[in-house]
Amino acid sequence: MFTSARNIIIGGIDFFHKPFARYIPEQPFRYLACGGGNTLLSIAIEYIAINFILHRSSTHILWITIAPEVGAWIIANAISLPIGFILSRYIVYPESNLLGRIQLFRYALTTVSFIVLAYLLVKLFAYSLPSLNPTIAYTFICIFIAVVSYITQRLFTFKVTPEEVVA
């Protein structure tokens, strides 16, 4: 079942890749498709969580009050992070020969790092370039994060290690 689902996803992505094959290689296109799909899923989950699960109300856990926006973001990330990992591992970077637990740790580490980096870049643009249109700034940040994330995932999280030669 897993193999057939993987083949269907790859077949769909590769079908849409054909018109762009001259301009973008297969792996970056798969990365964009999986990452874009996962981002859309995360946005949908956040919308459902804030409106229908949390009912736009704060949540109290022990002595901490969590705003509905933060609670919805936590719910969305709890779902989209493992889905993003599975898509990256089996669709985008299936050739990686690192152990799954190492990949998962590295994926979580890089994801958290890029969330922090995006936050810092938003703050930097807001304070250092207040006259810059926020939408243009955020678009630049998203493109920058996507490119750096792709490179990091390819060279660190899902890298291919040379096989040891047994003599």
PDB file of N, CA and C in Angstrom, residues 72-156:
ATOM      1  N   ALA A  72      -3.154  26.932  17.395  1.00  0.00           N
ATOM      2  CA  ALA A  72      -3.419  26.430  16.044  1.00  0.00           C
ATOM      3  C   ALA A  72      -2.117  26.161  15.303  1.00  0.00           C
ATOM      4  N   TRP A  73      -1.118  27.023  15.512  1.00  0.00           N
ATOM      5  CA  TRP A  73       0.182  26.831  14.878  1.00  0.00           C
ATOM      6  C   TRP A  73       0.843  25.551  15.402  1.00  0.00           C
ATOM      7  N   ILE A  74       0.730  25.294  16.692  1.00  0.00           N
ATOM      8  CA  ILE A  74       1.299  24.075  17.278  1.00  0.00           C
ATOM      9  C   ILE A  74       0.608  22.838  16.700  1.00  0.00           C
ATOM     10  N   ILE A  75      -0.712  22.865  16.609  1.00  0.00           N
ATOM     11  CA  ILE A  75      -1.458  21.734  16.042  1.00  0.00           C
ATOM     12  C   ILE A  75      -1.054  21.503  14.590  1.00  0.00           C
ATOM     13  N   ALA A  76      -0.990  22.578  13.812  1.00  0.00           N
ATOM     14  CA  ALA A  76      -0.627  22.456  12.396  1.00  0.00           C
ATOM     15  C   ALA A  76       0.777  21.880  12.230  1.00  0.00           C
ATOM     16  N   ASN A  77       1.710  22.342  13.048  1.00  0.00           N
ATOM     17  CA  ASN A  77       3.075  21.828  12.945  1.00  0.00           C
ATOM     18  C   ASN A  77       3.194  20.396  13.437  1.00  0.00           C
ATOM     19  N   ALA A  78       2.392  20.022  14.412  1.00  0.00           N
ATOM     20  CA  ALA A  78       2.421  18.638  14.902  1.00  0.00           C
ATOM     21  C   ALA A  78       1.985  17.660  13.815  1.00  0.00           C
ATOM     22  N   ILE A  79       1.176  18.126  12.896  1.00  0.00           N
ATOM     23  CA  ILE A  79       0.720  17.270  11.796  1.00  0.00           C
ATOM     24  C   ILE A  79       1.617  17.425  10.572  1.00  0.00           C
ATOM     25  N   SER A  80       1.958  18.667  10.220  1.00  0.00           N
ATOM     26  CA  SER A  80       2.707  18.882   8.980  1.00  0.00           C
ATOM     27  C   SER A  80       4.186  18.504   9.080  1.00  0.00           C
ATOM     28  N   LEU A  81       4.772  18.553  10.262  1.00  0.00           N
ATOM     29  CA  LEU A  81       6.186  18.177  10.385  1.00  0.00           C
ATOM     30  C   LEU A  81       6.415  16.708  10.032  1.00  0.00           C
ATOM     31  N   PRO A  82       5.654  15.748  10.592  1.00  0.00           N
ATOM     32  CA  PRO A  82       5.891  14.358  10.184  1.00  0.00           C
ATOM     33  C   PRO A  82       5.520  14.090   8.726  1.00  0.00           C
ATOM     34  N   ILE A  83       4.488  14.758   8.229  1.00  0.00           N
ATOM     35  CA  ILE A  83       4.124  14.564   6.817  1.00  0.00           C
ATOM     36  C   ILE A  83       5.229  15.110   5.921  1.00  0.00           C
ATOM     37  N   GLY A  84       5.759  16.280   6.264  1.00  0.00           N
ATOM     38  CA  GLY A  84       6.872  16.850   5.495  1.00  0.00           C
ATOM     39  C   GLY A  84       8.089  15.938   5.510  1.00  0.00           C
ATOM     40  N   PHE A  85       8.356  15.341   6.660  1.00  0.00           N
ATOM     41  CA  PHE A  85       9.482  14.408   6.753  1.00  0.00           C
ATOM     42  C   PHE A  85       9.268  13.187   5.856  1.00  0.00           C
ATOM     43  N   ILE A  86       8.081  12.619   5.916  1.00  0.00           N
ATOM     44  CA  ILE A  86       7.779  11.428   5.104  1.00  0.00           C
ATOM     45  C   ILE A  86       7.882  11.758   3.613  1.00  0.00           C
ATOM     46  N   LEU A  87       7.328  12.897   3.207  1.00  0.00           N
ATOM     47  CA  LEU A  87       7.419  13.298   1.802  1.00  0.00           C
ATOM     48  C   LEU A  87       8.868  13.515   1.386  1.00  0.00           C
ATOM     49  N   SER A  88       9.640  14.174   2.237  1.00  0.00           N
ATOM     50  CA  SER A  88      11.045  14.411   1.904  1.00  0.00           C
ATOM     51  C   SER A  88      11.831  13.109   1.830  1.00  0.00           C
ATOM     52  N   ARG A  89      11.590  12.242   2.782  1.00  0.00           N
ATOM     53  CA  ARG A  89      12.361  10.991   2.830  1.00  0.00           C
ATOM     54  C   ARG A  89      12.044  10.047   1.677  1.00  0.00           C
ATOM     55  N   TYR A  90      10.764   9.908   1.352  1.00  0.00           N
ATOM     56  CA  TYR A  90      10.378   8.883   0.375  1.00  0.00           C
ATOM     57  C   TYR A  90      10.084   9.414  -1.021  1.00  0.00           C
ATOM     58  N   ILE A  91       9.845  10.716  -1.164  1.00  0.00           N
ATOM     59  CA  ILE A  91       9.525  11.272  -2.478  1.00  0.00           C
ATOM     60  C   ILE A  91      10.684  12.098  -3.027  1.00  0.00           C
ATOM     61  N   VAL A  92      11.206  13.005  -2.215  1.00  0.00           N
ATOM     62  CA  VAL A  92      12.225  13.938  -2.694  1.00  0.00           C
ATOM     63  C   VAL A  92      13.630  13.344  -2.628  1.00  0.00           C
ATOM     64  N   TYR A  93      13.970  12.726  -1.516  1.00  0.00           N
ATOM     65  CA  TYR A  93      15.335  12.234  -1.302  1.00  0.00           C
ATOM     66  C   TYR A  93      15.363  10.731  -1.002  1.00  0.00           C
ATOM     67  N   PRO A  94      14.798   9.883  -1.847  1.00  0.00           N
ATOM     68  CA  PRO A  94      14.782   8.449  -1.521  1.00  0.00           C
ATOM     69  C   PRO A  94      16.159   7.798  -1.588  1.00  0.00           C
ATOM     70  N   GLU A  95      17.112   8.464  -2.227  1.00  0.00           N
ATOM     71  CA  GLU A  95      18.447   7.883  -2.372  1.00  0.00           C
ATOM     72  C   GLU A  95      19.300   8.028  -1.115  1.00  0.00           C
ATOM     73  N   SER A  96      18.834   8.800  -0.134  1.00  0.00           N
ATOM     74  CA  SER A  96      19.604   8.989   1.095  1.00  0.00           C
ATOM     75  C   SER A  96      19.732   7.659   1.837  1.00  0.00           C
ATOM     76  N   ASN A  97      20.942   7.377   2.284  1.00  0.00           N
ATOM     77  CA  ASN A  97      21.179   6.117   2.979  1.00  0.00           C
ATOM     78  C   ASN A  97      21.461   6.310   4.473  1.00  0.00           C
ATOM     79  N   LEU A  98      21.135   7.487   5.001  1.00  0.00           N
ATOM     80  CA  LEU A  98      21.260   7.696   6.441  1.00  0.00           C
ATOM     81  C   LEU A  98      20.144   6.947   7.160  1.00  0.00           C
ATOM     82  N   LEU A  99      20.362   6.606   8.409  1.00  0.00           N
ATOM     83  CA  LEU A  99      19.330   5.962   9.206  1.00  0.00           C
ATOM     84  C   LEU A  99      18.143   6.905   9.374  1.00  0.00           C
ATOM     85  N   GLY A 100      16.945   6.336   9.409  1.00  0.00           N
ATOM     86  CA  GLY A 100      15.729   7.126   9.525  1.00  0.00           C
ATOM     87  C   GLY A 100      15.700   8.014  10.756  1.00  0.00           C
ATOM     88  N   ARG A 101      16.174   7.514  11.893  1.00  0.00           N
ATOM     89  CA  ARG A 101      16.145   8.319  13.118  1.00  0.00           C
ATOM     90  C   ARG A 101      17.098   9.501  13.017  1.00  0.00           C
ATOM     91  N   ILE A 102      18.208   9.335  12.325  1.00  0.00           N
ATOM     92  CA  ILE A 102      19.140  10.452  12.110  1.00  0.00           C
ATOM     93  C   ILE A 102      18.499  11.476  11.182  1.00  0.00           C
ATOM     94  N   GLN A 103      17.843  10.989  10.115  1.00  0.00           N
ATOM     95  CA  GLN A 103      17.146  11.897   9.205  1.00  0.00           C
ATOM     96  C   GLN A 103      16.058  12.678   9.943  1.00  0.00           C
ATOM     97  N   LEU A 104      15.277  11.989  10.760  1.00  0.00           N
ATOM     98  CA  LEU A 104      14.186  12.639  11.491  1.00  0.00           C
ATOM     99  C   LEU A 104      14.725  13.704  12.445  1.00  0.00           C
ATOM    100  N   PHE A 105      15.779  13.381  13.186  1.00  0.00           N
ATOM    101  CA  PHE A 105      16.382  14.359  14.093  1.00  0.00           C
ATOM    102  C   PHE A 105      16.881  15.576  13.324  1.00  0.00           C
ATOM    103  N   ARG A 106      17.578  15.332  12.220  1.00  0.00           N
ATOM    104  CA  ARG A 106      18.107  16.435  11.419  1.00  0.00           C
ATOM    105  C   ARG A 106      16.982  17.252  10.788  1.00  0.00           C
ATOM    106  N   TYR A 107      15.926  16.571  10.356  1.00  0.00           N
ATOM    107  CA  TYR A 107      14.788  17.269   9.764  1.00  0.00           C
ATOM    108  C   TYR A 107      14.130  18.185  10.797  1.00  0.00           C
ATOM    109  N   ALA A 108      13.904  17.679  11.996  1.00  0.00           N
ATOM    110  CA  ALA A 108      13.308  18.492  13.060  1.00  0.00           C
ATOM    111  C   ALA A 108      14.224  19.663  13.415  1.00  0.00           C
ATOM    112  N   LEU A 109      15.517  19.390  13.511  1.00  0.00           N
ATOM    113  CA  LEU A 109      16.486  20.438  13.833  1.00  0.00           C
ATOM    114  C   LEU A 109      16.490  21.534  12.776  1.00  0.00           C
ATOM    115  N   THR A 110      16.535  21.160  11.504  1.00  0.00           N
ATOM    116  CA  THR A 110      16.558  22.175  10.451  1.00  0.00           C
ATOM    117  C   THR A 110      15.224  22.902  10.359  1.00  0.00           C
ATOM    118  N   THR A 111      14.115  22.204  10.566  1.00  0.00           N
ATOM    119  CA  THR A 111      12.804  22.858  10.517  1.00  0.00           C
ATOM    120  C   THR A 111      12.694  23.922  11.600  1.00  0.00           C
ATOM    121  N   VAL A 112      13.070  23.578  12.814  1.00  0.00           N
ATOM    122  CA  VAL A 112      13.034  24.555  13.911  1.00  0.00           C
ATOM    123  C   VAL A 112      13.996  25.706  13.616  1.00  0.00           C
ATOM    124  N   SER A 113      15.163  25.399  13.083  1.00  0.00           N
ATOM    125  CA  SER A 113      16.136  26.446  12.748  1.00  0.00           C
ATOM    126  C   SER A 113      15.570  27.413  11.719  1.00  0.00           C
ATOM    127  N   PHE A 114      14.879  26.884  10.721  1.00  0.00           N
ATOM    128  CA  PHE A 114      14.331  27.761   9.683  1.00  0.00           C
ATOM    129  C   PHE A 114      13.124  28.555  10.175  1.00  0.00           C
ATOM    130  N   ILE A 115      12.384  28.019  11.117  1.00  0.00           N
ATOM    131  CA  ILE A 115      11.297  28.790  11.731  1.00  0.00           C
ATOM    132  C   ILE A 115      11.884  29.981  12.482  1.00  0.00           C
ATOM    133  N   VAL A 116      12.945  29.740  13.250  1.00  0.00           N
ATOM    134  CA  VAL A 116      13.604  30.814  13.990  1.00  0.00           C
ATOM    135  C   VAL A 116      14.223  31.818  13.015  1.00  0.00           C
ATOM    136  N   LEU A 117      14.880  31.336  11.969  1.00  0.00           N
ATOM    137  CA  LEU A 117      15.490  32.225  10.985  1.00  0.00           C
ATOM    138  C   LEU A 117      14.437  33.099  10.302  1.00  0.00           C
ATOM    139  N   ALA A 118      13.311  32.517   9.929  1.00  0.00           N
ATOM    140  CA  ALA A 118      12.234  33.291   9.292  1.00  0.00           C
ATOM    141  C   ALA A 118      11.728  34.377  10.240  1.00  0.00           C
ATOM    142  N   TYR A 119      11.546  34.020  11.500  1.00  0.00           N
ATOM    143  CA  TYR A 119      11.099  34.998  12.499  1.00  0.00           C
ATOM    144  C   TYR A 119      12.105  36.146  12.612  1.00  0.00           C
ATOM    145  N   LEU A 120      13.378  35.806  12.706  1.00  0.00           N
ATOM    146  CA  LEU A 120      14.412  36.838  12.840  1.00  0.00           C
ATOM    147  C   LEU A 120      14.472  37.719  11.591  1.00  0.00           C
ATOM    148  N   LEU A 121      14.310  37.130  10.415  1.00  0.00           N
ATOM    149  CA  LEU A 121      14.327  37.922   9.187  1.00  0.00           C
ATOM    150  C   LEU A 121      13.118  38.852   9.101  1.00  0.00           C
ATOM    151  N   VAL A 122      11.957  38.372   9.536  1.00  0.00           N
ATOM    152  CA  VAL A 122      10.776  39.244   9.564  1.00  0.00           C
ATOM    153  C   VAL A 122      11.032  40.431  10.488  1.00  0.00           C
ATOM    154  N   LYS A 123      11.570  40.162  11.665  1.00  0.00           N
ATOM    155  CA  LYS A 123      11.895  41.240  12.610  1.00  0.00           C
ATOM    156  C   LYS A 123      12.928  42.194  12.013  1.00  0.00           C
ATOM    157  N   LEU A 124      13.956  41.644  11.366  1.00  0.00           N
ATOM    158  CA  LEU A 124      15.002  42.461  10.758  1.00  0.00           C
ATOM    159  C   LEU A 124      14.417  43.394   9.709  1.00  0.00           C
ATOM    160  N   PHE A 125      13.592  42.861   8.828  1.00  0.00           N
ATOM    161  CA  PHE A 125      12.990  43.702   7.790  1.00  0.00           C
ATOM    162  C   PHE A 125      12.041  44.728   8.386  1.00  0.00           C
ATOM    163  N   ALA A 126      11.291  44.344   9.397  1.00  0.00           N
ATOM    164  CA  ALA A 126      10.325  45.261   9.997  1.00  0.00           C
ATOM    165  C   ALA A 126      11.025  46.441  10.673  1.00  0.00           C
ATOM    166  N   TYR A 127      12.162  46.178  11.314  1.00  0.00           N
ATOM    167  CA  TYR A 127      12.840  47.243  12.050  1.00  0.00           C
ATOM    168  C   TYR A 127      13.876  47.992  11.219  1.00  0.00           C
ATOM    169  N   SER A 128      14.598  47.289  10.361  1.00  0.00           N
ATOM    170  CA  SER A 128      15.666  47.959   9.617  1.00  0.00           C
ATOM    171  C   SER A 128      15.188  48.582   8.311  1.00  0.00           C
ATOM    172  N   LEU A 129      14.127  48.021   7.726  1.00  0.00           N
ATOM    173  CA  LEU A 129      13.593  48.557   6.468  1.00  0.00           C
ATOM    174  C   LEU A 129      12.079  48.747   6.576  1.00  0.00           C
ATOM    175  N   PRO A 130      11.627  49.620   7.464  1.00  0.00           N
ATOM    176  CA  PRO A 130      10.185  49.763   7.657  1.00  0.00           C
ATOM    177  C   PRO A 130       9.450  50.293   6.428  1.00  0.00           C
ATOM    178  N   SER A 131      10.165  50.947   5.514  1.00  0.00           N
ATOM    179  CA  SER A 131       9.503  51.481   4.323  1.00  0.00           C
ATOM    180  C   SER A 131       9.287  50.412   3.247  1.00  0.00           C
ATOM    181  N   LEU A 132       9.930  49.254   3.401  1.00  0.00           N
ATOM    182  CA  LEU A 132       9.754  48.173   2.436  1.00  0.00           C
ATOM    183  C   LEU A 132       8.377  47.535   2.634  1.00  0.00           C
ATOM    184  N   ASN A 133       7.705  47.286   1.536  1.00  0.00           N
ATOM    185  CA  ASN A 133       6.386  46.657   1.589  1.00  0.00           C
ATOM    186  C   ASN A 133       6.500  45.310   2.308  1.00  0.00           C
ATOM    187  N   PRO A 134       5.690  45.074   3.353  1.00  0.00           N
ATOM    188  CA  PRO A 134       5.795  43.826   4.124  1.00  0.00           C
ATOM    189  C   PRO A 134       5.555  42.572   3.282  1.00  0.00           C
ATOM    190  N   THR A 135       4.675  42.659   2.306  1.00  0.00           N
ATOM    191  CA  THR A 135       4.409  41.496   1.457  1.00  0.00           C
ATOM    192  C   THR A 135       5.625  41.154   0.605  1.00  0.00           C
ATOM    193  N   ILE A 136       6.274  42.162   0.071  1.00  0.00           N
ATOM    194  CA  ILE A 136       7.498  41.937  -0.718  1.00  0.00           C
ATOM    195  C   ILE A 136       8.590  41.367   0.174  1.00  0.00           C
ATOM    196  N   ALA A 137       8.726  41.910   1.367  1.00  0.00           N
ATOM    197  CA  ALA A 137       9.737  41.407   2.308  1.00  0.00           C
ATOM    198  C   ALA A 137       9.463  39.956   2.665  1.00  0.00           C
ATOM    199  N   TYR A 138       8.200  39.636   2.962  1.00  0.00           N
ATOM    200  CA  TYR A 138       7.859  38.266   3.347  1.00  0.00           C
ATOM    201  C   TYR A 138       8.059  37.304   2.177  1.00  0.00           C
ATOM    202  N   THR A 139       7.744  37.746   0.976  1.00  0.00           N
ATOM    203  CA  THR A 139       7.968  36.912  -0.214  1.00  0.00           C
ATOM    204  C   THR A 139       9.451  36.606  -0.372  1.00  0.00           C
ATOM    205  N   PHE A 140      10.293  37.622  -0.217  1.00  0.00           N
ATOM    206  CA  PHE A 140      11.738  37.421  -0.282  1.00  0.00           C
ATOM    207  C   PHE A 140      12.193  36.432   0.782  1.00  0.00           C
ATOM    208  N   ILE A 141      11.677  36.589   1.988  1.00  0.00           N
ATOM    209  CA  ILE A 141      12.045  35.690   3.093  1.00  0.00           C
ATOM    210  C   ILE A 141      11.644  34.258   2.756  1.00  0.00           C
ATOM    211  N   CYS A 142      10.441  34.052   2.238  1.00  0.00           N
ATOM    212  CA  CYS A 142       9.974  32.702   1.892  1.00  0.00           C
ATOM    213  C   CYS A 142      10.850  32.065   0.814  1.00  0.00           C
ATOM    214  N   ILE A 143      11.195  32.836  -0.198  1.00  0.00           N
ATOM    215  CA  ILE A 143      12.054  32.309  -1.278  1.00  0.00           C
ATOM    216  C   ILE A 143      13.434  31.969  -0.717  1.00  0.00           C
ATOM    217  N   PHE A 144      13.996  32.867   0.073  1.00  0.00           N
ATOM    218  CA  PHE A 144      15.309  32.628   0.671  1.00  0.00           C
ATOM    219  C   PHE A 144      15.299  31.376   1.542  1.00  0.00           C
ATOM    220  N   ILE A 145      14.289  31.253   2.404  1.00  0.00           N
ATOM    221  CA  ILE A 145      14.188  30.092   3.294  1.00  0.00           C
ATOM    222  C   ILE A 145      14.018  28.816   2.477  1.00  0.00           C
ATOM    223  N   ALA A 146      13.221  28.843   1.425  1.00  0.00           N
ATOM    224  CA  ALA A 146      13.003  27.650   0.595  1.00  0.00           C
ATOM    225  C   ALA A 146      14.301  27.202  -0.070  1.00  0.00           C
ATOM    226  N   VAL A 147      15.060  28.134  -0.614  1.00  0.00           N
ATOM    227  CA  VAL A 147      16.323  27.783  -1.284  1.00  0.00           C
ATOM    228  C   VAL A 147      17.335  27.230  -0.286  1.00  0.00           C
ATOM    229  N   VAL A 148      17.510  27.915   0.829  1.00  0.00           N
ATOM    230  CA  VAL A 148      18.468  27.458   1.844  1.00  0.00           C
ATOM    231  C   VAL A 148      18.006  26.129   2.453  1.00  0.00           C
ATOM    232  N   SER A 149      16.709  25.974   2.629  1.00  0.00           N
ATOM    233  CA  SER A 149      16.175  24.718   3.160  1.00  0.00           C
ATOM    234  C   SER A 149      16.446  23.563   2.204  1.00  0.00           C
ATOM    235  N   TYR A 150      16.230  23.778   0.918  1.00  0.00           N
ATOM    236  CA  TYR A 150      16.500  22.722  -0.071  1.00  0.00           C
ATOM    237  C   TYR A 150      17.962  22.299  -0.013  1.00  0.00           C
ATOM    238  N   ILE A 151      18.848  23.267   0.004  1.00  0.00           N
ATOM    239  CA  ILE A 151      20.285  22.956   0.034  1.00  0.00           C
ATOM    240  C   ILE A 151      20.636  22.211   1.326  1.00  0.00           C
ATOM    241  N   THR A 152      20.106  22.677   2.442  1.00  0.00           N
ATOM    242  CA  THR A 152      20.379  22.037   3.734  1.00  0.00           C
ATOM    243  C   THR A 152      19.841  20.610   3.777  1.00  0.00           C
ATOM    244  N   GLN A 153      18.626  20.432   3.281  1.00  0.00           N
ATOM    245  CA  GLN A 153      18.038  19.083   3.284  1.00  0.00           C
ATOM    246  C   GLN A 153      18.860  18.144   2.402  1.00  0.00           C
ATOM    247  N   ARG A 154      19.274  18.632   1.245  1.00  0.00           N
ATOM    248  CA  ARG A 154      20.024  17.780   0.310  1.00  0.00           C
ATOM    249  C   ARG A 154      21.417  17.443   0.832  1.00  0.00           C
ATOM    250  N   LEU A 155      22.098  18.428   1.438  1.00  0.00           N
ATOM    251  CA  LEU A 155      23.490  18.219   1.840  1.00  0.00           C
ATOM    252  C   LEU A 155      23.668  17.776   3.292  1.00  0.00           C
ATOM    253  N   PHE A 156      22.626  17.907   4.109  1.00  0.00           N
ATOM    254  CA  PHE A 156      22.764  17.568   5.522  1.00  0.00           C
ATOM    255  C   PHE A 156      21.734  16.530   5.968  1.00  0.00           C
TER     256      PHE A 156
END
